Short mmCIF file of C-alpha atoms in Angstrom, two decimals:
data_model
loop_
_atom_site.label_atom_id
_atom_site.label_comp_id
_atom_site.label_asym_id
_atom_site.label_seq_id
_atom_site.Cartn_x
_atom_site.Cartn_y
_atom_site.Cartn_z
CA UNK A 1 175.74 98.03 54.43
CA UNK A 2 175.73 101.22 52.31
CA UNK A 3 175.76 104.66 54.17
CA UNK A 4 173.00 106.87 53.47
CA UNK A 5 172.84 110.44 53.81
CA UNK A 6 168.86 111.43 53.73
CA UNK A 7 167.90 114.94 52.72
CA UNK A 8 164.79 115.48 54.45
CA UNK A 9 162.56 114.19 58.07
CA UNK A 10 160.12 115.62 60.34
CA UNK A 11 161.66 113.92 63.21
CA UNK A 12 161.81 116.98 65.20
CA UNK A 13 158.30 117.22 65.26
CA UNK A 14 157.56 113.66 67.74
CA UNK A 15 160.33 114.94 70.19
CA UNK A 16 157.74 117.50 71.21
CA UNK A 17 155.52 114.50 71.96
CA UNK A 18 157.33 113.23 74.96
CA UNK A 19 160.06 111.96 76.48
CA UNK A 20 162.79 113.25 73.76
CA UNK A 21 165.87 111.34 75.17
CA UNK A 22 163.47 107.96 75.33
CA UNK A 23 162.10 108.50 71.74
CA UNK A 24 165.24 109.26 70.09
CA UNK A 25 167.53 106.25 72.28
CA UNK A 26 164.86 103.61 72.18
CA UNK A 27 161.91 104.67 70.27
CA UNK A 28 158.35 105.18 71.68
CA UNK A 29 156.54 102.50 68.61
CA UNK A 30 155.70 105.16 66.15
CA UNK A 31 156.95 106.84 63.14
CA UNK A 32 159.67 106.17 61.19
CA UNK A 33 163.24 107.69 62.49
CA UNK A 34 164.71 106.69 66.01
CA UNK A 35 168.23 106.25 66.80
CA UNK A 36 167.76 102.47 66.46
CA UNK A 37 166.28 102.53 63.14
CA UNK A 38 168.66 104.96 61.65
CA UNK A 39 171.14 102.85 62.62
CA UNK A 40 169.51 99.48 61.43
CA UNK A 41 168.92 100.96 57.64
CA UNK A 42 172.27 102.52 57.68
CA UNK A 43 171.61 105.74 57.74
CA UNK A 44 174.68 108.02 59.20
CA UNK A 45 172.97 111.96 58.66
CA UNK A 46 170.63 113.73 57.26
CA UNK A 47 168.26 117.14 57.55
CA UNK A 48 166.59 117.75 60.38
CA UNK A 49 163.97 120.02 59.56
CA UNK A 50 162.47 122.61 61.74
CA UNK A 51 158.72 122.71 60.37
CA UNK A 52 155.87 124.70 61.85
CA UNK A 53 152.23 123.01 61.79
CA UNK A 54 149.42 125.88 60.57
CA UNK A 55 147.16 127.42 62.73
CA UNK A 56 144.16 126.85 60.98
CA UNK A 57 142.29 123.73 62.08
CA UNK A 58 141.59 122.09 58.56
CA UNK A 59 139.62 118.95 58.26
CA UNK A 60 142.54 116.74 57.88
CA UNK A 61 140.69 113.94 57.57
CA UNK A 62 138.87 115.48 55.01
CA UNK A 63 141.83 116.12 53.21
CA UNK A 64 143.16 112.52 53.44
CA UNK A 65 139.95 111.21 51.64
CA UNK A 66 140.90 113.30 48.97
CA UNK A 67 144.41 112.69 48.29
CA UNK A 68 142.88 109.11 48.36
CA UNK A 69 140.84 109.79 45.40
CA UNK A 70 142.44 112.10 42.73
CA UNK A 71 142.02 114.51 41.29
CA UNK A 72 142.26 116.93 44.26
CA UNK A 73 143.35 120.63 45.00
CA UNK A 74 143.84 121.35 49.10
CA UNK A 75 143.03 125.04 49.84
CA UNK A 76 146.50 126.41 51.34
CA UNK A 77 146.44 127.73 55.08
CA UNK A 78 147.43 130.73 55.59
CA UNK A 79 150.60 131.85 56.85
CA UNK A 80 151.66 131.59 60.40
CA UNK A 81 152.13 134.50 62.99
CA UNK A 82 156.46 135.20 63.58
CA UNK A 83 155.83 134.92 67.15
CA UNK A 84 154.10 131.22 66.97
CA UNK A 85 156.12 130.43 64.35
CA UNK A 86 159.50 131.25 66.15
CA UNK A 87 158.13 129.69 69.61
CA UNK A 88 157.84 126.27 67.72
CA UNK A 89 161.36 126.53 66.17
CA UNK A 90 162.63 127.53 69.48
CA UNK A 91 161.35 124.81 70.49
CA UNK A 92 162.19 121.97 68.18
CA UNK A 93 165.54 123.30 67.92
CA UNK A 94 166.08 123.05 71.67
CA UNK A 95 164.80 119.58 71.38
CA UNK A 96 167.88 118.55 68.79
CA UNK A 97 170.26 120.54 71.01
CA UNK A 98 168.94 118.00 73.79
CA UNK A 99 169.32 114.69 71.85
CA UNK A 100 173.12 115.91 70.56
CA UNK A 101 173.41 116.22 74.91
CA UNK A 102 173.10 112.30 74.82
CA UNK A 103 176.44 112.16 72.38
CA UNK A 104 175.03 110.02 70.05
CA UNK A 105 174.39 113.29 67.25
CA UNK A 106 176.11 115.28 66.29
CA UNK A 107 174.52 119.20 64.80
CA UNK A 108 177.23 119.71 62.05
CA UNK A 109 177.91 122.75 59.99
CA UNK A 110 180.46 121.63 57.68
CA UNK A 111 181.24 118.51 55.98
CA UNK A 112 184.59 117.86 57.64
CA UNK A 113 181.90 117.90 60.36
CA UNK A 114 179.45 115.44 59.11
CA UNK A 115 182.68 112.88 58.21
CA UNK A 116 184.24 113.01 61.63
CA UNK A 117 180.51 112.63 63.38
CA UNK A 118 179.77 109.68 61.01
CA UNK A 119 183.27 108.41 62.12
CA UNK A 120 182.73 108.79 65.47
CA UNK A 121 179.42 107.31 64.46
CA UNK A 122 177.23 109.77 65.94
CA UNK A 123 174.43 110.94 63.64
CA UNK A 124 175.12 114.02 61.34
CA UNK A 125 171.98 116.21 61.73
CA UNK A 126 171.64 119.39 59.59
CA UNK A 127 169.71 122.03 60.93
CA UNK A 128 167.13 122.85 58.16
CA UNK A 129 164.44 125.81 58.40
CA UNK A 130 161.38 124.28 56.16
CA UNK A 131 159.69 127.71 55.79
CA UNK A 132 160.90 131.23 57.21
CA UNK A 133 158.04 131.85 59.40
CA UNK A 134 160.44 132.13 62.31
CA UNK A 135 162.70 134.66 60.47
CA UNK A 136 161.46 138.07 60.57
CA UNK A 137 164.49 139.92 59.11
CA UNK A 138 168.05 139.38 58.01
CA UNK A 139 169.20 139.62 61.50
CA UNK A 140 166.85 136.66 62.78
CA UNK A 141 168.74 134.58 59.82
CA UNK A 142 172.26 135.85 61.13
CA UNK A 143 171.06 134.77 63.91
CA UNK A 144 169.74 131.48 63.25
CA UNK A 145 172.53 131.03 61.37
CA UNK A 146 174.68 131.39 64.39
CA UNK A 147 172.87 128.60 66.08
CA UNK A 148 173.68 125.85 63.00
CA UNK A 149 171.16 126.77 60.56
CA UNK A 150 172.75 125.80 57.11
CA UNK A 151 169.41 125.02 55.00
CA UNK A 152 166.48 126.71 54.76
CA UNK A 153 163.64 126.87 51.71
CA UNK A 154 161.37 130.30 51.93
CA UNK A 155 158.11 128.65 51.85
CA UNK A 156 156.37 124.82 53.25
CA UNK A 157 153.44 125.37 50.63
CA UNK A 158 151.62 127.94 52.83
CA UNK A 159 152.46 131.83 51.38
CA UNK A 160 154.99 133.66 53.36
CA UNK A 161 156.25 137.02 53.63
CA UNK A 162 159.26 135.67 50.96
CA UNK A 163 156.97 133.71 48.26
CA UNK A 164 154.61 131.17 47.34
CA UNK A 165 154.28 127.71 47.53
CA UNK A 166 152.61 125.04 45.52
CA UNK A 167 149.29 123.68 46.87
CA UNK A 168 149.14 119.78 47.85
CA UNK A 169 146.76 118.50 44.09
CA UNK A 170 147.13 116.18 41.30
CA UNK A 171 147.32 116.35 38.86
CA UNK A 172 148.81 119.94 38.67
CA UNK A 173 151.82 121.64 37.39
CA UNK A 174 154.29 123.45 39.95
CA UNK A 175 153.09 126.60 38.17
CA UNK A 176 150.99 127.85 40.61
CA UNK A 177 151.14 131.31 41.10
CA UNK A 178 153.84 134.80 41.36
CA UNK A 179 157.28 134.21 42.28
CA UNK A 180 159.29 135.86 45.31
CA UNK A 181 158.49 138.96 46.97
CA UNK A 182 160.98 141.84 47.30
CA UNK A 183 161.75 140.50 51.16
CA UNK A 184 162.12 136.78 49.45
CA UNK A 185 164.73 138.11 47.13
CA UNK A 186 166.97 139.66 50.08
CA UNK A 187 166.06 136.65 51.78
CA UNK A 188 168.09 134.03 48.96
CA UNK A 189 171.30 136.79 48.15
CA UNK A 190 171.53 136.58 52.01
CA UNK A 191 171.68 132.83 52.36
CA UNK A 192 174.15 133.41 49.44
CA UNK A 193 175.97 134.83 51.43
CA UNK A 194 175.94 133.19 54.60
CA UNK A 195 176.21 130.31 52.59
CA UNK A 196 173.04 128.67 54.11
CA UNK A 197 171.98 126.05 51.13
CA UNK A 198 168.88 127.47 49.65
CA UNK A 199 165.67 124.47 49.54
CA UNK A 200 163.45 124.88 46.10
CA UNK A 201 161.35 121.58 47.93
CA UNK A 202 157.55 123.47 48.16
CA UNK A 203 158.93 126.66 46.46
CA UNK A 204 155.96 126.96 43.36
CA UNK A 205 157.93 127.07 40.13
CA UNK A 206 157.85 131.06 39.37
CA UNK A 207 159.66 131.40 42.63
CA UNK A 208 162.34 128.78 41.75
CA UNK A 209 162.69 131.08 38.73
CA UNK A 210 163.66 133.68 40.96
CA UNK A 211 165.84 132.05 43.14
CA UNK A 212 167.80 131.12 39.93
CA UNK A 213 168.46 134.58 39.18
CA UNK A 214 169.40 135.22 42.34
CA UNK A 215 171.66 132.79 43.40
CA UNK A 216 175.45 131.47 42.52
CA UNK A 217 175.09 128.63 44.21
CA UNK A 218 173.56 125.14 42.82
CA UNK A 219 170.02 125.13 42.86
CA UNK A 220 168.70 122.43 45.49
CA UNK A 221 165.01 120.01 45.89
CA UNK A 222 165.78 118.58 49.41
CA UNK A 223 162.69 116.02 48.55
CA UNK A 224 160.89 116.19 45.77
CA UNK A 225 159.95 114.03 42.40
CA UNK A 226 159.92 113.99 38.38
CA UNK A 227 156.62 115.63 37.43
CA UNK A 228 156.91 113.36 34.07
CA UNK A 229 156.28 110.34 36.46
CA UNK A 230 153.72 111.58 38.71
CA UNK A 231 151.66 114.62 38.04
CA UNK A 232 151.81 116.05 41.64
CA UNK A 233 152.01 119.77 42.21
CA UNK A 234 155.39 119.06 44.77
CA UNK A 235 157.21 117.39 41.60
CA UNK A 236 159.39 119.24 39.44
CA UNK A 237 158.76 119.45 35.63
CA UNK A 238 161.57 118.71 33.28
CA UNK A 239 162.10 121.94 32.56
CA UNK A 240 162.80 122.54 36.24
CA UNK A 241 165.30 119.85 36.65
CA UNK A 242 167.24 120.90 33.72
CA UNK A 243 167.86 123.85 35.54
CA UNK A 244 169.07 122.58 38.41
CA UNK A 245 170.97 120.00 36.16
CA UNK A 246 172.54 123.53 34.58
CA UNK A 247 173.70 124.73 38.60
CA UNK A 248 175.23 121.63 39.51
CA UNK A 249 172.36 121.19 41.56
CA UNK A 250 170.48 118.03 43.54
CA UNK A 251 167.22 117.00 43.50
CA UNK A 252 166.32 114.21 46.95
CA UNK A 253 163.76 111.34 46.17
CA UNK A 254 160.97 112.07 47.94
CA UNK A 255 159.41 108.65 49.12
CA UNK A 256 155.92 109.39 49.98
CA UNK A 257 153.25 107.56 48.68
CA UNK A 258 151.45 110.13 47.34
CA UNK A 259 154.06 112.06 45.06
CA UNK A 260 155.58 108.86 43.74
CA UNK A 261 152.86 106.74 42.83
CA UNK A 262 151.61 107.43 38.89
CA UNK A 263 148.14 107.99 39.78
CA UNK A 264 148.51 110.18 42.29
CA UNK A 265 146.75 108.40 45.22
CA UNK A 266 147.90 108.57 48.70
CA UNK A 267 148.36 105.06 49.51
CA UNK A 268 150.64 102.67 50.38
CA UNK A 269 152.17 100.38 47.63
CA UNK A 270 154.10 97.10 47.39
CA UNK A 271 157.29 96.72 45.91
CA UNK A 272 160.07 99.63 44.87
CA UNK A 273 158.70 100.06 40.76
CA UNK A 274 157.25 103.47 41.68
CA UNK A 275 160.74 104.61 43.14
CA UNK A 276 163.06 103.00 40.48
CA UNK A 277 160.85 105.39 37.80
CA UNK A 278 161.51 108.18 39.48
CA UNK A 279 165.18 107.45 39.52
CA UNK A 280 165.58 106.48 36.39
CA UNK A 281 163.47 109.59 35.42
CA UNK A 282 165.70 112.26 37.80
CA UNK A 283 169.17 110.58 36.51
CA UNK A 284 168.07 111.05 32.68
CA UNK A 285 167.67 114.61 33.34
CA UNK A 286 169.55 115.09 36.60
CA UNK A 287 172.73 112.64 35.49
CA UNK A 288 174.55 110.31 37.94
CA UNK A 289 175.89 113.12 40.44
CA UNK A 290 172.68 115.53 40.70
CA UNK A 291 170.36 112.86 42.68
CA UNK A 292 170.25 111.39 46.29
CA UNK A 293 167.61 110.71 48.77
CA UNK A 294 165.20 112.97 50.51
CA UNK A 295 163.10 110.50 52.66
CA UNK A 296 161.02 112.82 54.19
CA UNK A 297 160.30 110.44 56.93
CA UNK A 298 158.25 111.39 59.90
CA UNK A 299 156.13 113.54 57.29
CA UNK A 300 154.62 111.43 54.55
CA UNK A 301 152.97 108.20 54.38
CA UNK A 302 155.69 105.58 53.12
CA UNK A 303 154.84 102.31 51.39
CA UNK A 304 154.54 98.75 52.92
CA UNK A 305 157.99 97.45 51.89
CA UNK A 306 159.65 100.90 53.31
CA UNK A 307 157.80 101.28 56.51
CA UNK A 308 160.25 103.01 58.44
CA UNK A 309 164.19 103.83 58.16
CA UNK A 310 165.13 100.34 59.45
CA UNK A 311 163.98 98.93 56.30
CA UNK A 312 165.89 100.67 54.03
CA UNK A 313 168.51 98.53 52.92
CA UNK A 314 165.39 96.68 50.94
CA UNK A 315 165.51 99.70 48.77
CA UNK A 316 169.01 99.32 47.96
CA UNK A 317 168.74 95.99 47.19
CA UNK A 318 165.75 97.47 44.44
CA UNK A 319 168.21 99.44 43.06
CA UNK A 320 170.97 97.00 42.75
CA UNK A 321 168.60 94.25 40.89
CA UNK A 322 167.27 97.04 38.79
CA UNK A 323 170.77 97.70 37.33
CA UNK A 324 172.42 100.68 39.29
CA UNK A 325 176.15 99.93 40.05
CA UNK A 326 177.69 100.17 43.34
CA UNK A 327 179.28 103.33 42.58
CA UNK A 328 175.70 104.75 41.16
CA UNK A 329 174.17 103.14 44.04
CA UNK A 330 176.63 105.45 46.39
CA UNK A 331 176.59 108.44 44.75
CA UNK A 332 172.43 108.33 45.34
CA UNK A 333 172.81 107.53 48.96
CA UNK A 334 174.87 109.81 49.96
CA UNK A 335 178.00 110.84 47.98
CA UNK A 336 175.96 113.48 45.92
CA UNK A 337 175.11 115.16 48.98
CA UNK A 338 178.13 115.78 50.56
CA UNK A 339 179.82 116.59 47.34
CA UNK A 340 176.59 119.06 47.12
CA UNK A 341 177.58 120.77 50.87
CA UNK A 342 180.90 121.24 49.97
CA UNK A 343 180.05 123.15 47.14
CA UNK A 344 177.56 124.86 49.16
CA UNK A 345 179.20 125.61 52.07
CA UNK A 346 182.94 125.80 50.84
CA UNK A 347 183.76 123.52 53.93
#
């Protein structure tokens, strides 16, 4: 079975739910990501992400029936309060900490890390911040970065005190408004510094601009698509991907319905064609070391062949008929992205 290192879940989020120990050790019959499953569809590590639902009380169902029938444009909410926002990292961070209690993960800072927990075969969970509501200052990141945090993008779509992100529409272009504020500038040369990897994945394109300017190190899309595939606002044009191409950068596969399909429509589909576009699109302009997986499971609606993580060696199999080598084919799963970290990180 090929290992797979996945750039992007929500799990965090259905620990909060219940029981965590049960739902990570034996799974509780929803989602996508348990212990079992991740070990089923080979999956060794990934990002964990620490993600903080909005205040507002939207119609969501609302919104649903309209990603179900492009074209569409979702008013943003507007940006949570520090002291709720740093509550529910608290708290979903304290729920990882609890799982890694049960020895079966492993929170890893380094890729000599990640290597001896996949050895050891524990899970390798990165600690990712998916929007800096819970940061209030560059001593909140040194601090966060104290407890593990290595990843972190400024914005999850909703404006923040560091930028702007893209709206959830289609068809759209990433172009969606002013790039990063003065605070969102010290924000990236600081995770320069600390070396916390920098996440363009909801960033609107001005702001990935920025962060460009900004930043030495290679410019990162934790999960996102190719824009040229499927006009989604959370894909990245070509333009944008030759610029990460430029940094040495990685770009995830986002596998949600919704940003992969061609028309736009947030529904499940049969078979892998949508996916093997993408990838074919990303490696034209990415090449064969600047893409990899970003699931985001736990947080999107997958198709019916990729229900869950479990049943993601079918995808692999897509990608073998459809041409990819076995070195290709390991690069995308999860060489890129440790080659990525070290780079990164410098360890």
């Amino acid at each position: 079975m090929v290992a797979v290192f996945d750039g992007h879940n929500d799990f965090l989020q259905r620990l909060l739910q219940g029981d965590a120990e049960q739902i990570w050790l034996e799974g509780d019959g929803t989602g996508h990501i348990d212990l079992p499953r991740l070990k089923a569809g080979g999956i060794f590590g990934g990002f964990f992400a620490l993600w903080v639902p909005s205040e507002d009380q939207a119609d969501r169902a609302a919104q649903k029936l309209m990603q179900e029938n492009p074209p569409y444009d979702i008013k943003l909410d507007a940006q949570v309060p520090y002291t709720a926002a740093i509550a529910h990292a608290f708290r979903l961070t304290a729920a990882l900490r609890r799982i890694e209690a049960t020895g079966t993960l492993s929170v890893c800072t380094s890729v000599a890390e990640i290597e001896a927990a996949q050895q050891a075969g524990r899970i390798a969970a990165i600690l990712h911040m998916e929007g800096a509501e819970p940061v209030s200052s560059l001593d909140d990141l040194a601090l966060w970065h104290g407890m593990g945090l290595r990843s972190l993008g400024p914005v999850w779509s909703r404006p923040t005190d560091y930028g702007h992100g893209v709206p959830f529409a289609f068809p759209s272009s990433p172009d969606t408004g002013p790039g990063l504020t003065g605070r969102g500038r010290e924000l990236i040369a600081e995770c320069d510094r600390l070396r916390i990897l920098v996440d363009l994945a909801h960033l609107n394109e001005a702001g990935m601009r920025d962060v460009a300017k900004i930043s030495k190190a290679p410019l990162v899309s934790t999960h996102s698509g190719a824009h040229a595939v499927s006009q989604s606002s959370r894909n990245l044009t070509d333009a944008q991907l030759e610029m990460i191409a430029a940094s040495g950068g990685v770009v995830g596969l986002n596998f949600a319905s919704g940003f992969t399909r061609e028309d736009g429509r947030r529904e499940p589909f049969e078979g892998f064609d949508p996916y093997l576009r993408m990838l074919d699109h990303l490696l034209e302009k990415l090449g064969e070391s600047g893409v990899a997986f970003g699931s985001d499971f736990d947080g999107a609606l997958m198709p019916r062949d990729l229900p869950d993580a479990a049943a993601l060696p079918r995808l692999i199999e897509a990608m073998r008929a459809h041409g990819y080598g076995e070195a290709l084919v390991e690069r995308i799963a999860s060489r890129n992205w440790l080659d990525l970290l070290r780079r990164v990180w410098g360890a």
